[in-house]
Amino acid sequence: MRVRPPLVIVGVGLVAGALAGVLGAQAFADDPAAPAPGAAPSAQGRVASPAGTHSASPSGSPSGSPSAEPSATSDETPPGFRTTAQHLLPDLAAAVASAGTFTFTIELGDETPPFTGAARVVGTRSDVVAEMHEGPDHVEIRLIGDDMYASMGALTGGGWGHGPRGFPADPFSGVYAQLVEIADLAAVLADAQPGVVSVGPAGDPESVGGFSATPYDVVIDMRRASGSIRASYEQNLSSSSEYDPMSTMRLWVSGDGLVRRLSDPDSGGGITYGDFGEPVEIEAPETFTEIEYTH
């Protein structure tokens, strides 16, 4: 029997399950002088606020200045994108690049709290910041260039840990980093395109964040994909020779060519996007400690 892959979004369900083993674990030596577990990190790296900007919210709507996005898109608006296998993802990637920034909410399903954050597009990927609150605990991940910064309370000694972006070997920060990586819409679209097999409508338009968005199913051969999608496939293939390389990504797209939601049709998890073009602020923490990777 062939094992179905956990999709392009690197298996939201699988990553969510791994979080249970991460929360409360001790990855660093106890430091009596460190802030209490769950202490909030510095405000740097979050969505910028007051001065003409706004803070992120689970709904993806601004809490400060008016949104730079247009009002709800009408079903009669001519599509700002082409729906062929060759053109859909490049057209959607161009719309994301034109917007430059966006906010997102990663919904994991079950009782796991969502991750909320923001991204700034840089080429074919983005700098990303995301945070999750689990009771008194606070987790924040920043992906900037080739670097990853993680603040996970006691797991990072009450401060910030630093390591390479991608698929870090550290089992704790790595789980969170992989989860946040899937919210990088620019990278997902670019990495998926080489493996696109087919594109087709997946139902009638739905309201997503106040916008009328049409769902499309994109079938992807992960063996031909690039970046994190290909890396995810190879990582899972190493544990199962029966790993199915074919996967489906469902995208809800509004008439302006912006992706409003991304999900695996079978996993139950997904990512909702909004606030395209709003100012965001993503910076590296001033101080951090190198994460000691386990093998």
CSV table of C-alpha atoms in Angstrom, one decimal:
chain,number,residue,atom,x,y,z
A,1,MET,CA,0.0,0.0,0.0
A,2,ARG,CA,1.3,3.4,-0.9
A,3,VAL,CA,1.4,6.0,1.8
A,4,ARG,CA,-0.3,9.3,0.9
A,5,PRO,CA,2.0,12.3,1.3
A,6,PRO,CA,1.1,15.0,3.8
A,7,LEU,CA,0.9,17.5,1.0
A,8,VAL,CA,2.8,20.4,-0.2
A,9,ILE,CA,2.1,22.2,3.1
A,10,VAL,CA,4.6,19.7,4.6
A,11,GLY,CA,1.9,17.9,6.5
A,12,VAL,CA,0.1,20.3,8.7
A,13,GLY,CA,-1.5,17.4,10.5
A,14,LEU,CA,1.8,15.6,11.1
A,15,VAL,CA,3.6,18.7,12.3
A,16,ALA,CA,0.7,19.6,14.6
A,17,GLY,CA,0.9,16.1,16.2
A,18,ALA,CA,4.6,16.6,16.8
A,19,LEU,CA,3.9,19.8,18.7
A,20,ALA,CA,2.5,17.9,21.6
A,21,GLY,CA,5.9,16.4,22.3
A,22,VAL,CA,7.6,19.7,22.0
A,23,LEU,CA,5.5,21.8,24.4
A,24,GLY,CA,6.9,21.5,27.9
A,25,ALA,CA,10.1,19.7,26.8
A,26,GLN,CA,13.5,20.9,28.0
A,27,ALA,CA,16.0,21.4,25.2
A,28,PHE,CA,18.4,23.7,26.9
A,29,ALA,CA,20.1,23.8,30.3
A,30,ASP,CA,18.1,25.5,33.0
A,31,ASP,CA,19.2,29.1,33.6
A,32,PRO,CA,18.2,30.5,37.0
A,33,ALA,CA,18.6,34.0,35.6
A,34,ALA,CA,16.5,33.4,32.5
A,35,PRO,CA,13.0,34.8,32.2
A,36,ALA,CA,10.1,32.6,33.3
A,37,PRO,CA,9.0,30.0,30.7
A,38,GLY,CA,6.6,31.5,28.3
A,39,ALA,CA,7.9,35.0,28.8
A,40,ALA,CA,7.2,37.1,25.7
A,41,PRO,CA,10.2,37.9,23.5
A,42,SER,CA,11.0,41.4,22.3
A,43,ALA,CA,8.5,43.2,20.1
A,44,GLN,CA,10.9,43.3,17.2
A,45,GLY,CA,9.9,41.0,14.4
A,46,ARG,CA,6.2,41.3,14.9
A,47,VAL,CA,3.8,43.0,12.6
A,48,ALA,CA,4.5,46.7,13.0
A,49,SER,CA,1.9,48.7,15.0
A,50,PRO,CA,0.6,52.2,15.5
A,51,ALA,CA,2.4,54.6,13.2
A,52,GLY,CA,0.4,53.9,10.2
A,53,THR,CA,0.6,50.1,10.6
A,54,HIS,CA,-1.3,47.4,12.3
A,55,SER,CA,-0.9,44.2,14.4
A,56,ALA,CA,-1.8,40.8,13.2
A,57,SER,CA,-5.0,39.1,14.3
A,58,PRO,CA,-6.3,35.5,13.8
A,59,SER,CA,-8.9,36.8,11.4
A,60,GLY,CA,-6.2,38.4,9.2
A,61,SER,CA,-7.9,41.8,9.5
A,62,PRO,CA,-6.0,44.9,10.6
A,63,SER,CA,-6.5,46.4,14.1
A,64,GLY,CA,-5.1,49.8,13.2
A,65,SER,CA,-5.0,51.6,9.9
A,66,PRO,CA,-7.4,50.8,7.1
A,67,SER,CA,-6.4,47.9,5.0
A,68,ALA,CA,-4.5,48.5,1.7
A,69,GLU,CA,-6.6,45.8,0.1
A,70,PRO,CA,-9.8,46.5,-1.9
A,71,SER,CA,-13.2,45.7,-0.5
A,72,ALA,CA,-14.7,42.3,-1.0
A,73,THR,CA,-14.1,41.1,-4.5
A,74,SER,CA,-17.3,40.6,-6.6
A,75,ASP,CA,-17.9,37.3,-8.5
A,76,GLU,CA,-18.2,39.5,-11.6
A,77,THR,CA,-14.6,40.7,-11.4
A,78,PRO,CA,-12.6,39.4,-14.3
A,79,PRO,CA,-9.9,37.0,-13.0
A,80,GLY,CA,-6.5,38.5,-12.6
A,81,PHE,CA,-4.9,35.1,-13.3
A,82,ARG,CA,-4.9,32.2,-15.8
A,83,THR,CA,-6.2,28.8,-14.7
A,84,THR,CA,-3.9,26.5,-16.7
A,85,ALA,CA,-1.3,24.2,-15.2
A,86,GLN,CA,1.4,26.3,-16.8
A,87,HIS,CA,0.2,29.7,-15.7
A,88,LEU,CA,-1.8,29.5,-12.4
A,89,LEU,CA,0.9,29.3,-9.8
A,90,PRO,CA,3.3,31.8,-11.6
A,91,ASP,CA,0.4,34.3,-11.9
A,92,LEU,CA,-0.5,33.9,-8.3
A,93,ALA,CA,3.1,34.3,-7.3
A,94,ALA,CA,3.3,37.5,-9.3
A,95,ALA,CA,0.3,38.8,-7.4
A,96,VAL,CA,1.9,38.0,-4.0
A,97,ALA,CA,5.2,39.6,-5.1
A,98,SER,CA,3.3,42.7,-6.2
A,99,ALA,CA,1.6,43.0,-2.8
A,100,GLY,CA,5.0,42.5,-1.1
A,101,THR,CA,3.6,41.6,2.3
A,102,PHE,CA,0.8,39.6,3.9
A,103,THR,CA,-0.5,38.2,7.2
A,104,PHE,CA,-1.5,34.6,7.8
A,105,THR,CA,-3.2,32.2,10.3
A,106,ILE,CA,-2.1,28.6,10.3
A,107,GLU,CA,-5.0,26.5,11.6
A,108,LEU,CA,-3.9,23.1,12.9
A,109,GLY,CA,-7.3,21.7,13.8
A,110,ASP,CA,-8.2,19.8,17.0
A,111,GLU,CA,-7.4,21.8,20.1
A,112,THR,CA,-4.0,23.0,19.0
A,113,PRO,CA,-3.8,26.9,19.0
A,114,PRO,CA,-3.2,28.6,15.7
A,115,PHE,CA,0.0,30.3,14.6
A,116,THR,CA,-0.5,33.9,13.5
A,117,GLY,CA,2.1,35.9,11.7
A,118,ALA,CA,3.2,38.1,8.8
A,119,ALA,CA,5.6,37.8,5.9
A,120,ARG,CA,7.6,40.2,3.7
A,121,VAL,CA,8.3,38.8,0.2
A,122,VAL,CA,12.0,38.8,-0.8
A,123,GLY,CA,12.5,37.3,-4.3
A,124,THR,CA,10.9,33.8,-4.5
A,125,ARG,CA,10.6,33.4,-0.7
A,126,SER,CA,9.8,35.5,2.3
A,127,ASP,CA,11.1,36.7,5.6
A,128,VAL,CA,8.5,35.3,8.1
A,129,VAL,CA,7.5,35.9,11.7
A,130,ALA,CA,4.9,33.8,13.5
A,131,GLU,CA,3.8,33.2,17.1
A,132,MET,CA,1.5,30.9,19.0
A,133,HIS,CA,0.1,31.1,22.5
A,134,GLU,CA,-0.4,27.8,24.4
A,135,GLY,CA,-1.8,28.8,27.8
A,136,PRO,CA,1.0,30.7,29.6
A,137,ASP,CA,3.5,29.6,27.0
A,138,HIS,CA,4.5,31.8,24.1
A,139,VAL,CA,6.4,30.6,21.0
A,140,GLU,CA,7.7,32.9,18.3
A,141,ILE,CA,9.7,31.9,15.2
A,142,ARG,CA,11.4,34.3,12.8
A,143,LEU,CA,12.8,33.2,9.4
A,144,ILE,CA,15.0,35.8,8.0
A,145,GLY,CA,17.1,35.0,4.9
A,146,ASP,CA,19.0,31.8,5.7
A,147,ASP,CA,18.6,32.2,9.4
A,148,MET,CA,16.0,30.9,11.9
A,149,TYR,CA,15.4,32.5,15.3
A,150,ALA,CA,13.2,30.7,17.9
A,151,SER,CA,11.9,31.9,21.3
A,152,MET,CA,10.2,29.0,23.1
A,153,GLY,CA,10.4,29.8,26.8
A,154,ALA,CA,12.3,27.2,28.7
A,155,LEU,CA,13.1,25.4,25.5
A,156,THR,CA,15.4,28.2,24.5
A,157,GLY,CA,16.5,29.2,28.0
A,158,GLY,CA,14.1,32.0,28.2
A,159,GLY,CA,15.7,33.9,25.3
A,160,TRP,CA,16.3,33.4,21.6
A,161,GLY,CA,17.9,30.4,19.9
A,162,HIS,CA,19.5,30.7,16.4
A,163,GLY,CA,20.1,28.1,13.7
A,164,PRO,CA,19.9,27.6,10.0
A,165,ARG,CA,16.7,28.0,8.1
A,166,GLY,CA,15.3,24.9,6.3
A,167,PHE,CA,15.0,21.5,7.9
A,168,PRO,CA,17.1,21.9,11.1
A,169,ALA,CA,18.1,18.7,12.9
A,170,ASP,CA,17.0,20.0,16.3
A,171,PRO,CA,13.7,18.2,17.0
A,172,PHE,CA,12.2,21.0,19.0
A,173,SER,CA,12.7,24.3,17.1
A,174,GLY,CA,12.7,22.3,13.9
A,175,VAL,CA,9.1,21.3,14.3
A,176,TYR,CA,8.0,24.9,14.7
A,177,ALA,CA,10.3,26.2,12.0
A,178,GLN,CA,8.9,23.6,9.4
A,179,LEU,CA,5.4,24.6,10.4
A,180,VAL,CA,6.0,28.3,9.9
A,181,GLU,CA,7.9,27.6,6.7
A,182,ILE,CA,4.7,26.3,5.1
A,183,ALA,CA,3.1,29.8,5.5
A,184,ASP,CA,5.6,31.3,3.1
A,185,LEU,CA,3.2,31.6,0.2
A,186,ALA,CA,5.8,33.0,-2.2
A,187,ALA,CA,8.1,30.0,-1.6
A,188,VAL,CA,5.3,27.4,-1.8
A,189,LEU,CA,4.1,28.7,-5.1
A,190,ALA,CA,7.6,28.8,-6.6
A,191,ASP,CA,8.6,25.4,-5.2
A,192,ALA,CA,5.4,23.7,-6.4
A,193,GLN,CA,5.4,25.0,-10.0
A,194,PRO,CA,8.0,22.6,-11.5
A,195,GLY,CA,5.9,19.6,-10.2
A,196,VAL,CA,2.4,20.8,-11.3
A,197,VAL,CA,0.6,18.0,-13.1
A,198,SER,CA,-2.9,19.5,-13.4
A,199,VAL,CA,-5.2,22.3,-12.2
A,200,GLY,CA,-8.9,22.2,-11.9
A,201,PRO,CA,-11.9,23.9,-10.2
A,202,ALA,CA,-12.8,22.4,-6.8
A,203,GLY,CA,-16.2,23.9,-6.3
A,204,ASP,CA,-18.2,27.2,-6.2
A,205,PRO,CA,-16.8,30.5,-4.9
A,206,GLU,CA,-16.8,30.8,-1.1
A,207,SER,CA,-16.4,33.8,1.2
A,208,VAL,CA,-12.9,33.8,2.7
A,209,GLY,CA,-12.0,36.8,4.9
A,210,GLY,CA,-14.7,38.8,3.3
A,211,PHE,CA,-13.6,38.1,-0.3
A,212,SER,CA,-15.3,35.8,-2.8
A,213,ALA,CA,-12.7,33.2,-3.6
A,214,THR,CA,-12.8,30.3,-6.0
A,215,PRO,CA,-11.2,27.0,-5.0
A,216,TYR,CA,-8.8,25.2,-7.3
A,217,ASP,CA,-7.1,21.8,-6.8
A,218,VAL,CA,-3.5,21.7,-8.0
A,219,VAL,CA,-2.1,18.2,-8.4
A,220,ILE,CA,1.7,18.1,-7.8
A,221,ASP,CA,4.4,15.5,-8.4
A,222,MET,CA,6.6,16.1,-5.5
A,223,ARG,CA,9.5,14.4,-7.2
A,224,ARG,CA,9.6,17.2,-9.8
A,225,ALA,CA,9.0,20.0,-7.3
A,226,SER,CA,11.8,22.1,-5.7
A,227,GLY,CA,12.8,23.7,-2.4
A,228,SER,CA,11.0,22.7,0.8
A,229,ILE,CA,8.4,20.6,-1.1
A,230,ARG,CA,11.0,18.3,-2.7
A,231,ALA,CA,13.0,18.2,0.6
A,232,SER,CA,9.8,17.2,2.4
A,233,TYR,CA,9.2,14.4,-0.1
A,234,GLU,CA,12.8,13.1,0.2
A,235,GLN,CA,12.6,13.3,4.0
A,236,ASN,CA,9.4,11.2,4.1
A,237,LEU,CA,10.7,8.8,1.4
A,238,SER,CA,13.6,7.9,3.6
A,239,SER,CA,11.2,6.4,6.1
A,240,SER,CA,8.9,4.7,3.6
A,241,SER,CA,9.7,3.3,0.2
A,242,GLU,CA,6.0,3.3,-0.6
A,243,TYR,CA,5.6,7.0,-0.2
A,244,ASP,CA,3.3,8.4,-2.9
A,245,PRO,CA,4.8,11.3,-4.7
A,246,MET,CA,1.5,12.7,-5.9
A,247,SER,CA,-0.2,15.4,-3.7
A,248,THR,CA,-3.0,17.9,-4.0
A,249,MET,CA,-2.9,21.5,-2.9
A,250,ARG,CA,-6.2,23.4,-2.7
A,251,LEU,CA,-6.1,27.2,-3.2
A,252,TRP,CA,-8.9,29.6,-2.8
A,253,VAL,CA,-8.2,32.6,-5.1
A,254,SER,CA,-10.0,35.9,-5.2
A,255,GLY,CA,-10.6,37.8,-8.5
A,256,ASP,CA,-7.5,40.0,-8.0
A,257,GLY,CA,-5.3,36.9,-8.2
A,258,LEU,CA,-4.5,36.8,-4.4
A,259,VAL,CA,-4.5,33.4,-2.6
A,260,ARG,CA,-6.9,33.7,0.4
A,261,ARG,CA,-6.5,30.2,1.7
A,262,LEU,CA,-4.3,27.1,1.2
A,263,SER,CA,-5.1,23.6,2.4
A,264,ASP,CA,-4.7,19.9,2.0
A,265,PRO,CA,-8.2,18.7,1.0
A,266,ASP,CA,-7.9,15.6,3.3
A,267,SER,CA,-5.9,16.9,6.3
A,268,GLY,CA,-8.4,19.4,7.9
A,269,GLY,CA,-5.6,22.0,8.4
A,270,GLY,CA,-5.0,25.0,6.4
A,271,ILE,CA,-3.6,28.6,6.1
A,272,THR,CA,-5.7,31.7,5.7
A,273,TYR,CA,-4.0,34.8,4.2
A,274,GLY,CA,-4.9,38.5,4.3
A,275,ASP,CA,-3.7,42.1,4.7
A,276,PHE,CA,-1.8,42.0,1.4
A,277,GLY,CA,0.3,45.1,1.0
A,278,GLU,CA,0.2,46.2,4.7
A,279,PRO,CA,3.4,47.3,6.4
A,280,VAL,CA,5.2,44.7,8.5
A,281,GLU,CA,8.4,44.7,10.5
A,282,ILE,CA,10.6,41.7,10.7
A,283,GLU,CA,13.9,42.0,12.4
A,284,ALA,CA,16.5,39.6,14.0
A,285,PRO,CA,16.6,39.7,17.8
A,286,GLU,CA,19.5,41.7,19.2
A,287,THR,CA,20.8,38.8,21.3
A,288,PHE,CA,20.6,35.0,20.8
A,289,THR,CA,22.3,31.7,21.6
A,290,GLU,CA,23.3,29.1,19.0
A,291,ILE,CA,21.1,26.1,19.2
A,292,GLU,CA,22.9,22.9,19.9
A,293,TYR,CA,21.6,20.4,17.4
A,294,THR,CA,20.9,16.8,18.4
A,295,HIS,CA,21.5,13.9,15.9
